Tab-separated table of C-alpha atoms and ligand atoms in Angstrom:
chain	number	residue	atom	x	y	z
B	206	MET	CA	4.029	-1.470	-20.942
B	207	SER	CA	2.023	-0.132	-17.990
B	208	LEU	CA	0.997	-1.984	-14.879
B	209	ILE	CA	-2.600	-1.170	-14.020
B	210	VAL	CA	-4.515	-2.260	-10.937
B	211	GLN	CA	-8.275	-2.271	-11.365
B	212	LYS	CA	-11.083	-2.872	-8.923
B	213	TYR	CA	-14.603	-3.860	-9.894
B	214	GLY	CA	-17.347	-3.320	-7.311
B	215	GLY	CA	-20.387	-5.486	-6.655
B	216	THR	CA	-22.757	-3.810	-9.098
B	217	SER	CA	-20.176	-4.196	-11.884
B	218	LEU	CA	-20.274	-7.963	-11.272
B	219	ALA	CA	-23.945	-8.318	-10.380
B	220	SER	CA	-24.891	-10.801	-13.133
B	221	ILE	CA	-23.362	-13.261	-15.588
B	222	GLU	CA	-23.698	-10.658	-18.346
B	223	ARG	CA	-21.895	-8.039	-16.269
B	224	ILE	CA	-19.078	-10.439	-15.413
B	225	LYS	CA	-18.701	-11.240	-19.115
B	226	ALA	CA	-18.708	-7.527	-19.959
B	227	VAL	CA	-15.984	-6.861	-17.367
B	228	ALA	CA	-13.924	-9.712	-18.837
B	229	GLU	CA	-14.197	-8.130	-22.313
B	230	LYS	CA	-13.087	-4.780	-20.918
B	231	ILE	CA	-10.095	-6.354	-19.179
B	232	LYS	CA	-9.056	-8.263	-22.296
B	233	LYS	CA	-9.142	-5.075	-24.371
B	234	ILE	CA	-6.891	-3.241	-21.914
B	235	LYS	CA	-4.489	-6.175	-21.711
B	236	ASP	CA	-4.338	-6.441	-25.506
B	237	ASP	CA	-3.304	-2.774	-25.485
B	238	ASN	CA	0.010	-3.951	-24.053
B	239	ASN	CA	-0.772	-3.507	-20.351
B	240	GLN	CA	-0.215	-5.759	-17.371
B	241	LEU	CA	-3.324	-6.091	-15.236
B	242	VAL	CA	-4.020	-6.951	-11.627
B	243	VAL	CA	-7.736	-6.957	-10.901
B	244	SER	CA	-9.284	-6.885	-7.453
B	245	VAL	CA	-12.982	-7.687	-7.133
B	246	SER	CA	-15.868	-7.377	-4.671
B	247	ALA	CA	-18.604	-9.925	-4.126
B	248	MET	CA	-21.646	-9.734	-6.420
B	249	SER	CA	-23.860	-6.886	-5.240
B	250	GLY	CA	-26.114	-7.856	-2.352
B	251	GLU	CA	-24.088	-10.988	-1.557
B	252	THR	CA	-22.285	-9.646	1.531
B	253	ASN	CA	-25.588	-8.350	2.966
B	254	ARG	CA	-27.239	-11.669	2.204
B	255	LEU	CA	-24.529	-13.582	4.066
B	256	ILE	CA	-24.816	-11.257	7.078
B	257	LYS	CA	-28.576	-11.899	7.202
B	258	VAL	CA	-28.072	-15.662	7.040
B	259	ALA	CA	-25.545	-15.525	9.893
B	260	ASN	CA	-27.946	-13.484	12.014
B	261	GLN	CA	-30.627	-16.125	11.509
B	262	ILE	CA	-28.262	-18.737	12.926
B	263	HIS	CA	-26.849	-16.745	15.850
B	264	ASN	CA	-27.877	-13.408	17.350
B	265	ASN	CA	-24.273	-12.347	17.887
B	266	PRO	CA	-22.080	-14.424	15.562
B	267	SER	CA	-18.368	-14.816	16.264
B	268	VAL	CA	-16.373	-12.166	14.396
B	269	ARG	CA	-13.862	-14.778	13.283
B	270	GLU	CA	-16.545	-16.981	11.732
B	271	MET	CA	-18.189	-13.941	10.137
B	272	ASP	CA	-14.942	-13.265	8.296
B	273	VAL	CA	-14.721	-16.872	7.123
B	274	LEU	CA	-18.289	-16.536	5.860
B	275	LEU	CA	-18.101	-13.101	4.225
B	276	THR	CA	-14.905	-13.810	2.300
B	277	THR	CA	-16.734	-16.492	0.323
B	278	GLY	CA	-18.513	-13.728	-1.638
B	279	GLU	CA	-15.264	-12.547	-3.198
B	280	GLN	CA	-14.062	-16.120	-3.756
B	281	ILE	CA	-17.030	-16.640	-6.068
B	282	THR	CA	-16.335	-13.561	-8.182
B	283	ILE	CA	-12.580	-14.167	-8.600
B	284	SER	CA	-13.177	-17.639	-9.979
B	285	LEU	CA	-16.090	-16.630	-12.218
B	286	LEU	CA	-14.224	-13.641	-13.628
B	287	SER	CA	-11.157	-15.797	-14.331
B	288	MET	CA	-13.361	-18.339	-16.121
B	289	ALA	CA	-14.988	-15.551	-18.144
B	290	LEU	CA	-11.490	-14.413	-19.181
B	291	HIS	CA	-10.476	-17.981	-20.130
B	292	GLN	CA	-13.629	-18.232	-22.229
B	293	ILE	CA	-12.456	-15.329	-24.401
B	294	ASN	CA	-8.890	-16.633	-24.619
B	295	CYS	CA	-7.384	-14.297	-22.106
B	296	ASP	CA	-5.062	-16.064	-19.708
B	297	ALA	CA	-5.921	-15.338	-16.071
B	298	ILE	CA	-5.460	-16.748	-12.602
B	299	SER	CA	-7.387	-16.086	-9.392
B	300	TYR	CA	-6.007	-15.784	-5.874
B	301	THR	CA	-7.719	-15.304	-2.530
B	302	GLY	CA	-6.256	-12.823	-0.051
B	303	PRO	CA	-4.569	-15.553	2.023
B	304	GLN	CA	-3.142	-17.170	-1.136
B	305	VAL	CA	-1.238	-14.019	-2.066
B	306	GLN	CA	-0.478	-13.361	1.580
B	307	ILE	CA	-2.283	-10.106	2.111
B	308	ILE	CA	-1.186	-9.955	5.738
B	309	THR	CA	-3.393	-7.980	8.116
B	310	ASP	CA	-3.679	-7.418	11.839
B	311	SER	CA	-6.128	-9.645	13.720
B	312	LYS	CA	-9.072	-7.238	14.096
B	313	HIS	CA	-11.807	-9.300	12.522
B	314	GLY	CA	-14.300	-7.253	10.547
B	315	LYS	CA	-12.052	-4.202	10.377
B	316	ALA	CA	-8.540	-5.526	9.842
B	317	ARG	CA	-5.771	-3.323	8.462
B	318	ILE	CA	-3.365	-4.474	5.767
B	319	LYS	CA	0.227	-4.659	6.992
B	320	THR	CA	2.054	-6.179	4.012
B	321	ILE	CA	1.381	-7.894	0.719
B	322	GLN	CA	3.722	-10.493	-0.743
B	323	ASP	CA	4.219	-9.725	-4.413
B	324	HIS	CA	6.158	-12.729	-5.746
B	325	LYS	CA	3.143	-14.839	-6.777
B	326	ILE	CA	1.555	-11.851	-8.471
B	327	ARG	CA	4.763	-10.893	-10.289
B	328	LYS	CA	5.321	-14.475	-11.412
B	329	SER	CA	1.806	-14.737	-12.838
B	330	LEU	CA	2.170	-11.354	-14.560
B	331	ALA	CA	5.449	-12.530	-16.084
B	332	GLU	CA	3.521	-15.522	-17.435
B	333	ASN	CA	1.300	-13.030	-19.236
B	334	LYS	CA	-1.707	-13.695	-17.036
B	335	VAL	CA	-4.304	-11.306	-15.728
B	336	VAL	CA	-4.113	-11.681	-11.956
B	337	VAL	CA	-7.534	-11.633	-10.289
B	338	ILE	CA	-7.399	-11.086	-6.519
B	339	ALA	CA	-10.232	-11.253	-3.999
B	340	GLY	CA	-10.833	-7.841	-2.474
B	341	PHE	CA	-11.834	-7.117	1.134
B	342	GLN	CA	-9.884	-10.031	2.639
B	343	GLY	CA	-6.562	-11.004	4.116
B	344	VAL	CA	-5.008	-13.277	6.683
B	345	ASP	CA	-3.372	-12.564	10.035
B	346	ILE	CA	-0.015	-13.976	11.119
B	347	ASN	CA	-1.792	-16.897	12.795
B	348	GLY	CA	-3.501	-17.909	9.576
B	349	ASN	CA	-6.959	-16.567	10.474
B	350	ILE	CA	-8.970	-15.143	7.594
B	351	THR	CA	-9.805	-11.457	8.105
B	352	THR	CA	-11.905	-8.806	6.366
B	353	LEU	CA	-11.143	-5.119	5.926
B	354	GLY	CA	-14.524	-3.544	6.752
B	355	ARG	CA	-17.418	-2.736	4.412
B	356	GLY	CA	-16.244	-1.381	1.096
B	357	GLY	CA	-12.805	-2.891	1.772
B	358	SER	CA	-12.122	-4.013	-1.798
B	359	ASP	CA	-11.215	-0.411	-2.613
B	360	THR	CA	-8.461	-0.673	-0.026
B	361	THR	CA	-7.237	-4.001	-1.403
B	362	ALA	CA	-6.845	-2.398	-4.828
B	363	VAL	CA	-4.976	0.650	-3.555
B	364	ALA	CA	-2.721	-1.453	-1.310
B	365	LEU	CA	-1.926	-3.711	-4.279
B	366	SER	CA	-1.122	-0.627	-6.364
B	367	ALA	CA	1.236	0.675	-3.684
B	368	THR	CA	2.984	-2.687	-3.291
B	369	LEU	CA	3.365	-3.254	-7.025
B	370	LYS	CA	4.108	0.426	-7.750
B	371	ALA	CA	1.374	0.356	-10.364
B	372	ASP	CA	1.114	3.172	-12.867
B	373	GLU	CA	-2.528	3.735	-11.935
B	374	CYS	CA	-5.236	2.340	-9.688
B	375	GLN	CA	-8.669	2.371	-11.303
B	376	ILE	CA	-11.768	1.855	-9.170
B	377	TYR	CA	-14.649	0.807	-11.404
B	378	THR	CA	-18.097	1.329	-9.941
B	379	ASP	CA	-21.664	2.227	-10.921
B	380	VAL	CA	-21.128	6.013	-11.141
B	381	ASP	CA	-18.613	7.791	-13.356
B	382	GLY	CA	-16.420	9.236	-10.643
B	383	VAL	CA	-16.749	11.339	-7.546
B	384	TYR	CA	-19.653	13.776	-7.756
B	385	THR	CA	-20.392	17.027	-5.972
B	386	ALA	CA	-22.959	15.029	-3.948
B	387	ASP	CA	-24.282	11.481	-4.042
B	388	PRO	CA	-25.966	11.435	-7.480
B	389	ARG	CA	-28.660	9.166	-6.046
B	390	ILE	CA	-29.761	11.963	-3.721
B	391	GLU	CA	-28.992	15.042	-5.827
B	392	PRO	CA	-29.761	14.455	-9.515
B	393	ASN	CA	-27.968	17.726	-10.395
B	394	ALA	CA	-24.696	16.554	-8.840
B	395	LYS	CA	-21.732	17.025	-11.181
B	396	ARG	CA	-18.749	14.815	-11.750
B	397	MET	CA	-15.456	16.313	-10.615
B	398	ASN	CA	-12.445	15.894	-12.890
B	399	VAL	CA	-9.997	15.965	-10.001
B	400	VAL	CA	-10.186	15.950	-6.214
B	401	SER	CA	-7.328	16.230	-3.742
B	402	TYR	CA	-6.506	13.326	-1.434
B	403	GLU	CA	-7.354	15.568	1.484
B	404	GLU	CA	-10.820	16.473	0.238
B	405	MET	CA	-11.529	12.863	-0.659
B	406	LEU	CA	-10.436	11.789	2.819
B	407	GLU	CA	-13.001	14.155	4.311
B	408	MET	CA	-15.719	13.101	1.852
B	409	SER	CA	-15.117	9.405	2.610
B	410	SER	CA	-14.908	9.900	6.352
B	411	LEU	CA	-18.128	11.906	6.265
B	412	GLY	CA	-20.036	9.149	4.521
B	413	SER	CA	-19.413	9.265	0.732
B	414	LYS	CA	-19.080	5.544	0.297
B	415	VAL	CA	-17.807	5.769	-3.282
B	416	LEU	CA	-14.344	5.087	-1.794
B	417	GLN	CA	-13.575	3.390	1.515
B	418	ILE	CA	-11.663	5.864	3.670
B	419	ARG	CA	-8.713	3.543	4.200
B	420	SER	CA	-8.188	3.287	0.456
B	421	VAL	CA	-7.817	7.073	0.307
B	422	GLU	CA	-5.441	7.054	3.298
B	423	PHE	CA	-3.286	4.484	1.522
B	424	ALA	CA	-3.394	6.355	-1.774
B	425	SER	CA	-2.394	9.587	-0.084
B	426	LYS	CA	0.419	8.014	1.931
B	427	TYR	CA	1.969	6.124	-0.976
B	428	LYS	CA	1.006	8.676	-3.653
B	429	VAL	CA	-0.987	6.186	-5.666
B	430	PRO	CA	-2.667	7.883	-8.655
B	431	LEU	CA	-6.258	6.854	-8.047
B	432	ARG	CA	-9.119	7.100	-10.516
B	433	VAL	CA	-12.824	6.371	-9.940
B	434	LEU	CA	-14.697	5.388	-13.119
B	435	SER	CA	-17.916	3.819	-14.302
B	436	SER	CA	-17.820	0.249	-15.559
B	437	MET	CA	-21.263	0.739	-17.058
B	438	ILE	CA	-20.438	3.150	-19.883
B	439	GLU	CA	-18.254	2.880	-22.962
B	440	LYS	CA	-15.855	5.796	-22.483
B	441	PRO	CA	-15.876	6.861	-18.843
B	442	LYS	CA	-14.165	10.100	-17.857
B	443	GLY	CA	-14.031	9.501	-14.138
B	444	THR	CA	-12.340	11.439	-11.356
B	445	LEU	CA	-8.638	11.541	-10.561
B	446	ILE	CA	-7.695	11.745	-6.892
B	447	THR	CA	-4.318	13.400	-6.542
B	448	ASP	CA	-2.153	15.828	-4.579
B	449	GLU	CA	-3.602	19.279	-4.009
B	450	GLU	CA	-0.650	20.933	-5.759
B	451	ASN	CA	-1.461	19.065	-8.991
B	452	ILE	CA	-4.869	20.709	-9.104
B	453	MET	CA	-4.879	23.880	-11.122
B	454	GLU	CA	-8.475	24.915	-10.765
B	455	LYS	CA	-9.302	25.835	-7.182
B	456	VAL	CA	-12.870	25.716	-5.958
B	457	LEU	CA	-14.377	26.890	-2.739
B	458	ILE	CA	-16.585	23.897	-1.972
B	459	SER	CA	-15.936	20.603	-3.681
B	460	GLY	CA	-18.828	18.563	-2.428
B	461	ILE	CA	-21.522	17.569	-0.008
B	462	ALA	CA	-21.263	14.315	1.892
B	463	HIS	CA	-23.915	12.656	3.988
B	464	ASN	CA	-24.042	9.828	6.468
B	465	LYS	CA	-27.250	8.000	7.263
B	466	ASP	CA	-25.693	5.822	9.954
B	467	GLU	CA	-25.781	8.365	12.766
B	468	ALA	CA	-27.483	8.075	16.146
B	469	LYS	CA	-27.520	10.767	18.814
B	470	LEU	CA	-27.418	10.360	22.576
B	471	SER	CA	-27.751	13.259	25.014
B	472	LEU	CA	-27.383	13.603	28.764
B	473	ILE	CA	-29.240	16.530	30.256
B	474	ASN	CA	-28.050	18.300	33.394
B	475	VAL	CA	-24.987	16.363	34.461
B	476	ALA	CA	-22.466	17.760	36.966
B	477	ASN	CA	-20.429	20.624	35.454
B	478	GLU	CA	-17.130	19.502	36.947
B	479	PRO	CA	-13.809	17.980	35.842
B	480	GLY	CA	-14.091	14.351	34.825
B	481	THR	CA	-17.754	14.264	33.764
B	482	ALA	CA	-17.087	14.070	30.016
B	483	TYR	CA	-14.263	11.623	30.674
B	484	LYS	CA	-16.471	9.290	32.741
B	485	ILE	CA	-19.213	9.228	30.150
B	486	LEU	CA	-17.173	9.036	26.958
B	487	SER	CA	-14.553	6.598	28.238
B	488	ALA	CA	-17.325	4.157	29.178
B	489	ILE	CA	-18.493	4.343	25.572
B	490	SER	CA	-15.063	3.968	24.003
B	491	ASP	CA	-14.118	1.160	26.423
B	492	ALA	CA	-16.923	-0.784	24.793
B	493	ASN	CA	-15.143	-0.252	21.442
B	494	ILE	CA	-17.801	2.158	20.262
B	495	GLU	CA	-16.488	4.965	18.100
B	496	ILE	CA	-17.761	8.392	19.035
B	497	ASP	CA	-18.248	10.859	16.214
B	498	MET	CA	-19.474	14.351	17.130
B	499	ILE	CA	-19.466	15.629	20.703
B	500	ILE	CA	-21.069	18.760	22.108
B	501	GLN	CA	-20.877	19.907	25.687
B	502	GLY	CA	-22.871	23.033	26.393
B	503	ALA	CA	-24.444	25.147	29.048
B	504	SER	CA	-27.652	24.183	30.742
B	505	ASP	CA	-30.040	26.400	32.673
B	506	ASN	CA	-27.949	25.947	35.802
B	507	GLU	CA	-24.261	26.874	36.114
B	508	GLU	CA	-23.489	23.753	38.099
B	509	MET	CA	-24.929	21.589	35.422
B	510	THR	CA	-24.033	20.934	31.805
B	511	ASN	CA	-25.473	19.016	28.851
B	512	LEU	CA	-23.486	16.531	26.836
B	513	ALA	CA	-24.519	15.075	23.502
B	514	PHE	CA	-22.648	12.833	21.096
B	515	THR	CA	-23.229	10.650	18.067
B	516	VAL	CA	-22.277	7.047	17.318
B	517	ASN	CA	-22.871	4.680	14.430
B	518	ARG	CA	-26.459	3.365	14.414
B	519	ASN	CA	-25.141	-0.190	14.710
B	520	ASP	CA	-23.757	0.760	18.121
B	521	PHE	CA	-26.876	2.618	19.248
B	522	ASP	CA	-28.387	-0.124	21.423
B	523	ASN	CA	-25.076	-0.834	23.165
B	524	ALA	CA	-24.390	2.860	23.745
B	525	LYS	CA	-27.904	3.267	25.184
B	526	GLU	CA	-27.349	0.521	27.726
B	527	ILE	CA	-24.036	2.041	28.810
B	528	LEU	CA	-25.568	5.498	29.189
B	529	LYS	CA	-28.384	4.181	31.332
B	530	ARG	CA	-25.731	2.900	33.733
B	531	ILE	CA	-23.386	5.925	33.584
B	532	GLY	CA	-26.288	8.378	33.609
B	533	ASN	CA	-27.038	7.333	37.187
B	534	GLU	CA	-23.396	7.718	38.228
B	535	VAL	CA	-23.212	11.294	36.928
B	536	ASN	CA	-26.725	12.107	38.195
B	537	ALA	CA	-28.087	12.995	34.777
B	538	LYS	CA	-31.531	14.564	35.035
B	539	ASP	CA	-32.548	13.036	31.735
B	540	ILE	CA	-31.095	10.928	28.946
B	541	ARG	CA	-32.387	11.325	25.395
B	542	TYR	CA	-31.878	8.999	22.455
B	543	ASP	CA	-32.480	9.573	18.776
B	544	ASN	CA	-31.470	7.180	16.032
B	545	LYS	CA	-33.345	9.049	13.338
B	546	VAL	CA	-30.702	11.653	12.614
B	547	VAL	CA	-28.258	12.069	9.716
B	548	LYS	CA	-25.104	14.052	9.155
B	549	VAL	CA	-24.732	16.404	6.196
B	550	SER	CA	-21.342	17.986	5.514
B	551	LEU	CA	-19.873	20.605	3.237
B	552	VAL	CA	-16.285	19.875	2.152
B	553	GLY	CA	-13.751	22.097	0.413
B	554	VAL	CA	-10.123	23.167	0.777
B	555	GLY	CA	-11.287	26.657	-0.226
B	556	MET	CA	-12.766	27.051	3.260
B	557	ARG	CA	-9.266	27.623	4.586
B	558	SER	CA	-9.099	31.002	2.939
B	559	HIS	CA	-12.733	32.077	2.895
B	560	THR	CA	-15.030	33.230	5.637
B	561	GLY	CA	-18.802	33.220	5.698
B	562	ILE	CA	-19.255	29.664	4.447
B	563	ALA	CA	-20.899	28.489	7.666
B	564	SER	CA	-23.426	31.311	7.702
B	565	ARG	CA	-24.278	30.643	4.038
B	566	MET	CA	-24.799	26.999	4.915
B	567	PHE	CA	-26.993	27.744	7.924
B	568	LYS	CA	-29.004	30.296	5.956
B	569	ALA	CA	-29.772	27.702	3.267
B	570	LEU	CA	-30.952	25.226	5.896
B	571	HIS	CA	-32.960	27.890	7.683
B	572	LYS	CA	-34.691	28.783	4.416
B	573	GLU	CA	-35.986	25.220	4.288
B	574	ASN	CA	-36.920	25.313	7.981
B	575	ILE	CA	-34.424	22.562	8.804
B	576	ASN	CA	-33.362	22.584	12.431
B	577	ILE	CA	-29.651	22.030	13.121
B	578	GLN	CA	-29.139	19.768	16.132
B	579	MET	CA	-25.340	19.659	16.253
B	580	ILE	CA	-22.504	21.378	14.395
B	581	SER	CA	-18.873	20.443	13.989
B	582	THR	CA	-16.197	22.092	11.908
B	583	SER	CA	-12.623	21.514	10.803
B	584	GLU	CA	-10.352	23.475	8.486
B	585	ILE	CA	-12.011	22.108	5.358
B	586	LYS	CA	-15.454	20.916	6.420
B	587	ILE	CA	-18.638	21.891	8.234
B	588	SER	CA	-20.986	19.137	9.400
B	589	VAL	CA	-24.466	19.340	10.834
B	590	ILE	CA	-26.704	16.747	12.440
B	591	ILE	CA	-30.341	17.035	11.356
B	592	ASP	CA	-33.526	14.972	11.410
B	593	GLU	CA	-33.278	12.164	8.843
B	594	LYS	CA	-36.497	13.224	7.143
B	595	TYR	CA	-34.709	16.342	5.852
B	596	LEU	CA	-31.738	14.536	4.299
B	597	GLU	CA	-32.637	14.941	0.620
B	598	LEU	CA	-33.925	18.469	1.109
B	599	ALA	CA	-30.767	19.520	2.959
B	600	VAL	CA	-28.384	18.030	0.385
B	601	ARG	CA	-30.269	19.581	-2.522
B	602	SER	CA	-30.677	22.994	-0.948
B	603	LEU	CA	-26.969	23.169	-0.054
B	604	HIS	CA	-26.022	21.992	-3.529
B	605	ASP	CA	-28.159	24.792	-4.882
B	606	ALA	CA	-26.989	27.440	-2.397
B	607	PHE	CA	-23.329	26.838	-3.255
B	608	LYS	CA	-24.087	26.514	-6.970
B	609	LEU	CA	-22.257	23.208	-7.179
B	610	ASP	CA	-24.053	22.309	-10.376
B	611	MET	CA	-22.485	25.348	-12.083
B	612	ILE	CA	-18.946	25.225	-10.757
B	613	ARG	CA	-17.830	22.143	-12.613
B	614	GLU	CA	-19.824	22.515	-15.777
B	615	ASP	CA	-17.124	24.140	-17.882
B	616	ASN	CA	-14.713	21.355	-16.959
B	617	PHE	CA	-16.354	18.667	-18.987
G	244	ADP	P1	-19.148	-0.503	-5.410
G	244	ADP	O1	-20.104	-1.623	-5.213
G	244	ADP	O2	-18.718	-0.345	-6.828
G	244	ADP	O3	-17.997	-0.501	-4.443
G	244	ADP	P2	-20.441	1.547	-3.802
G	244	ADP	O4	-21.930	1.385	-3.680
G	244	ADP	O5	-19.616	1.123	-2.659
G	244	ADP	O6	-20.007	0.824	-5.149
G	244	ADP	O7	-20.079	3.076	-4.130
G	244	ADP	C1	-20.692	3.721	-5.209
G	244	ADP	C2	-21.875	4.537	-4.714
G	244	ADP	O8	-21.387	5.603	-3.902
G	244	ADP	C3	-22.654	5.240	-5.794
G	244	ADP	O9	-23.630	4.412	-6.357
G	244	ADP	C4	-23.244	6.453	-5.071
G	244	ADP	O10	-24.590	6.264	-4.714
G	244	ADP	C5	-22.439	6.549	-3.784
G	244	ADP	N1	-21.886	7.893	-3.544
G	244	ADP	C6	-21.974	8.576	-2.370
G	244	ADP	N2	-21.407	9.779	-2.473
G	244	ADP	C7	-20.932	9.889	-3.733
G	244	ADP	C8	-20.231	10.920	-4.449
G	244	ADP	N3	-19.905	12.072	-3.871
G	244	ADP	N4	-19.891	10.675	-5.735
G	244	ADP	C9	-20.203	9.504	-6.325
G	244	ADP	N5	-20.865	8.503	-5.702
G	244	ADP	C10	-21.241	8.680	-4.426
G	245	LIG	N1	-18.143	-7.143	-0.429
G	245	LIG	C1	-17.698	-6.217	0.589
G	245	LIG	C2	-18.827	-5.298	1.000
G	245	LIG	O1	-19.938	-5.423	0.510
G	245	LIG	C3	-16.470	-5.456	0.175
G	245	LIG	C4	-16.649	-4.466	-0.951
G	245	LIG	O2	-17.675	-4.487	-1.641
G	245	LIG	O3	-15.725	-3.659	-1.166
G	245	LIG	O4	-18.634	-4.465	1.837
G	246	MG	MG1	-17.779	0.164	-2.439
């Protein structure tokens, strides 16, 4: 008998019919002599709807109350899915995060899981029940309800798998695995059979929202065999995320990630002296704003320098206000703002051993007349910031330039 943890995302539970279809799928797997723990998201659109409602009541709602509100979405789906299972004679029980004691820190809206108590889950499994657990939520040591950040149900599922030492963690979503690019942007994107934890970490951190980054961190740390699959098709093949050494077939580039949530801020002609970058960037991070890319470069005057960085678009207005203040302190000649930029990244462990990838990437963008505004690289990725109007064109031309639609074809 295997113990399987599954997660069903919002689109998989978007209607009564879908919930019933998921229940049928679960029953079949259980009847195949498996134990099942199922973590679910809210119905698709529900979390966004709740955020909108809150913003109509208060222009800056309390983070604690937001968590109380947003966790209701998952409370609906755990109960409905359990009822759908009862209806087809499959014994099941639902639990919220606090009920099973998914203990997190107290950072509302982006809490991290510290521990999960397993006795309730084990007891219900021993009673031959499917255990349905609300994703995305937990409770801090003071009893406050917390949420794990957008897409957090993935992390709930992986953390449950690690705690219960599950044989596999299956993330069911609306695409059949991890693709060489977001299939909604690049129709020629190909499903990958396997991806390493490391590549998936980069893809997630660079914007591929198919898996929340923390779920991949967890999976990598606790060696959870993680599979992404479609809940919409009969026999999904999916993608296995595993250790690099388990992957026989090596590829140069595994995928293209993009992030639409970028905003760029630049200070022109600030003093080229020790402490300038510190003054500017610490003011931003003191306001709890995460900085993504940073470039400091020469200006037309040796005593002056230019500094540009990107933040999440949600933080754009705050960052702007801070820069207006700091800009005066560092005597910036000009401050420029642009929240119509996106980040496009090439990811692949093969980059470690190959040169010339960057120039191939830049050539492809040049061919399409796409201007690169910022560049950042690491061992296994190259990212560029470009105007948002070129997003689709950039993703597709890079996909084409690196022949990503060919590489995987013989793997199917
Ligand atoms: P769920 O509601 O099931 O959690 P998400 O919307 O969070 O689903 O994640 C699935 C979506 O991730 C897909 O519909 C797809 O548009 C997007 N996505 C982005 N990059 C990729 C990629 N490389 N491979 C597959 N899907 C991707
Ligand atoms: N419902 C939450 C969200 O929309 C969590 C999740 O879907 O994983 O972000
Ligand atoms: Mg998701």
